[in-house]
Amino acid sequence: MSFIEAASPHVMNTYGRVPIALSHGQGVRVWDVNGKQYLDALGGIAVNTLGHNHPRLVPALQDQLAKIIHSSNYYHVPNQEVLAKKLTELSGMTNVFFCCTGLEANEGALKLARKFGHDKGIERPEIVVYEKAFHGRSIATLSATGNEKVQKGFGPLVEGFIRVPQNDIEALKAATEGNKNISAVFFETIQGEGGVNPMRIEYLQQVRELCDQRDWLLMIDEVQCGMGRTGKWFAHQWANIVPDVMPLAKGLGSGVPVGAIVAGPKAANIFGPGNHGTTFGGNPLAMRAGVETIRIMEEDGLLENAARVGAHLKGALARELGALPGVVEIRGQGLMIGVELAKPCGVLTQQAADAGLLISVTADSVIRLVPPLILTEAEADEIVAILAPLVKAFLA
Ligand SMILES: *Cc1c(COP(=O)(O)O)cnc(C)c1O
């Protein structure tokens, strides 16, 4: 009996899994336990920034494993300061709190927004969130999420959220008109799980301005679109704005769980001793992964690579698929690309895997490509060569 046939009677049944178990990888290629090879255009869902078995990341992590894995936040962790300083330089912000996951970074951001309100004398602070947003699956972050499927069965939801549509400044103004309880606006620069839906540059600038005028925190969830994926360190930087709070995770540790809340001057001193904490957050292994990931990204010019190869990939997809009647839109930036089809296309995940390509389908009908940032143009062409015929056959 194979591993797959025996699969997982004791693991809770929470994922709709593709029946594949990966064994190992090299660069943007992975192999399953039966030896079949795949081109990895999913990157562990925008996590494996440097691909697999990176020749400089792995020895650094091995070195760290042999020194100390975990020490607790009872003590200083020197690489916390190194990584925090680096993240503040890259973001133009000032202070960082380390945690382990995206939802945890977002949960902390929501606490910041609540306390920011309370510190100003607002008894019941409210936070503006967006339709189709995804912020995680804790009770608070699923309440902030704009997807009923994520929320169903978990009520009562956390209150204090006001929901608005993307890219509509008049809707935001109308929804908050005269409301003195607003403390923050919270969104993803490019919605990931919601279907690769970008905020427009002009809208980002308008919301920044509105937050300044009204003394609200601008909180931007860059968990998926951040860490170089779009060709800038953080996707909102395309609009030349700086948020007050920025949750990070996914790509930050290149596969090692690392999360962070980055804060600017308006939010950096909201938490004091005793207000927030975590056992695993900022541990020596995680910090080494973050420090080395960013070092390698800089040494190897991976931002520029993400921008260039992403544009190449999007262009090739547009040439192959753009004119097909069943293709609604090809969108995204850098190596975060969505191909929206006119009908649900979840079956393509399995079909692509059978053809040797790992992808995901999100929001029912959007093919999502978030490969490692080391992808080359030749590998991008390979993705298109496998994917385009499948999409054409699916739509035919
Ligand atoms: C994945 C994701 C999260 C949740 O991160 P987890 O590490 O799964 O908790 C939150 N926000 C965005 C934008 C994400 O893409």
Coordinates of N, CA, C and O and ligand atoms in Angstrom, one line a residue, residues 100-104 106 134-137 188 192-193 221-224 249-250, ligand 1:
C100 N 4.9 33.9 14.6 CA 5.2 32.7 13.8 C 4.4 32.6 12.5 O 4.8 31.9 11.6
T101 N 3.2 33.1 12.5 CA 2.3 32.9 11.3 C 1.6 34.2 10.9 O 1.7 35.2 11.6
G102 N 0.9 34.1 9.7 CA 0.2 35.2 9.2 C -0.9 35.7 10.1 O -1.1 36.8 10.4
L103 N -1.7 34.7 10.5 CA -2.9 35.0 11.3 C -2.4 35.7 12.6 O -3.1 36.6 13.2
E104 N -1.3 35.2 13.1 CA -0.8 35.7 14.4 C -0.4 37.2 14.3 O -0.6 38.0 15.2
N106 N -1.6 39.2 12.1 CA -2.8 40.0 11.9 C -3.6 40.2 13.2 O -4.1 41.2 13.5
F134 N -8.8 38.1 3.0 CA -8.4 37.0 3.8 C -7.4 37.4 4.8 O -6.3 37.8 4.4
H135 N -7.6 37.2 6.1 CA -6.6 37.6 7.1 C -6.3 36.4 8.0 O -5.5 36.6 8.9
G136 N -6.9 35.2 7.8 CA -6.5 34.1 8.7 C -7.7 33.5 9.3 O -8.8 33.8 9.0
R137 N -7.5 32.5 10.2 CA -8.5 31.6 10.6 C -8.7 31.5 12.1 O -9.3 30.6 12.7
E188 N -5.3 43.9 2.4 CA -4.1 43.4 1.6 C -3.9 44.3 0.4 O -4.9 44.7 -0.3
G192 N -4.9 37.9 -1.8 CA -4.3 36.6 -2.3 C -5.4 35.6 -2.4 O -5.9 35.2 -3.5
E193 N -5.9 35.1 -1.2 CA -6.9 34.0 -1.2 C -8.2 34.5 -1.9 O -8.9 33.7 -2.5
D221 N -1.9 44.3 5.3 CA -1.6 42.9 5.4 C -0.8 42.5 4.2 O -1.3 42.3 3.1
E222 N 0.6 42.4 4.4 CA 1.5 42.0 3.3 C 2.0 40.6 3.5 O 3.0 40.2 3.1
V223 N 1.1 39.8 4.2 CA 1.6 38.4 4.5 C 1.9 37.6 3.2 O 2.8 36.9 3.1
Q224 N 1.0 37.8 2.2 CA 1.2 37.1 0.9 C 1.9 37.9 -0.2 O 2.8 37.4 -0.8
A249 N 4.5 37.5 7.0 CA 4.7 36.1 7.3 C 5.2 35.3 6.1 O 6.3 35.6 5.6
K250 N 4.4 34.4 5.6 CA 4.7 33.6 4.4 C 6.2 33.6 4.0 O 7.0 32.8 4.4
Ligands
LIG1 C1 -1.9 33.2 4.3 C2 -2.4 34.6 4.7 C3 -2.8 34.8 6.0 C4 -2.7 33.8 7.1 O1 -1.5 33.3 7.3 P1 -1.3 31.9 8.1 O2 0.2 31.8 8.3 O3 -1.9 30.8 7.3 O4 -1.9 32.1 9.4 C5 -3.2 36.1 6.4 N1 -3.2 37.1 5.5 C6 -2.9 36.9 4.2 C7 -3.0 38.0 3.2 C8 -2.5 35.6 3.7 O5 -2.3 35.4 2.5

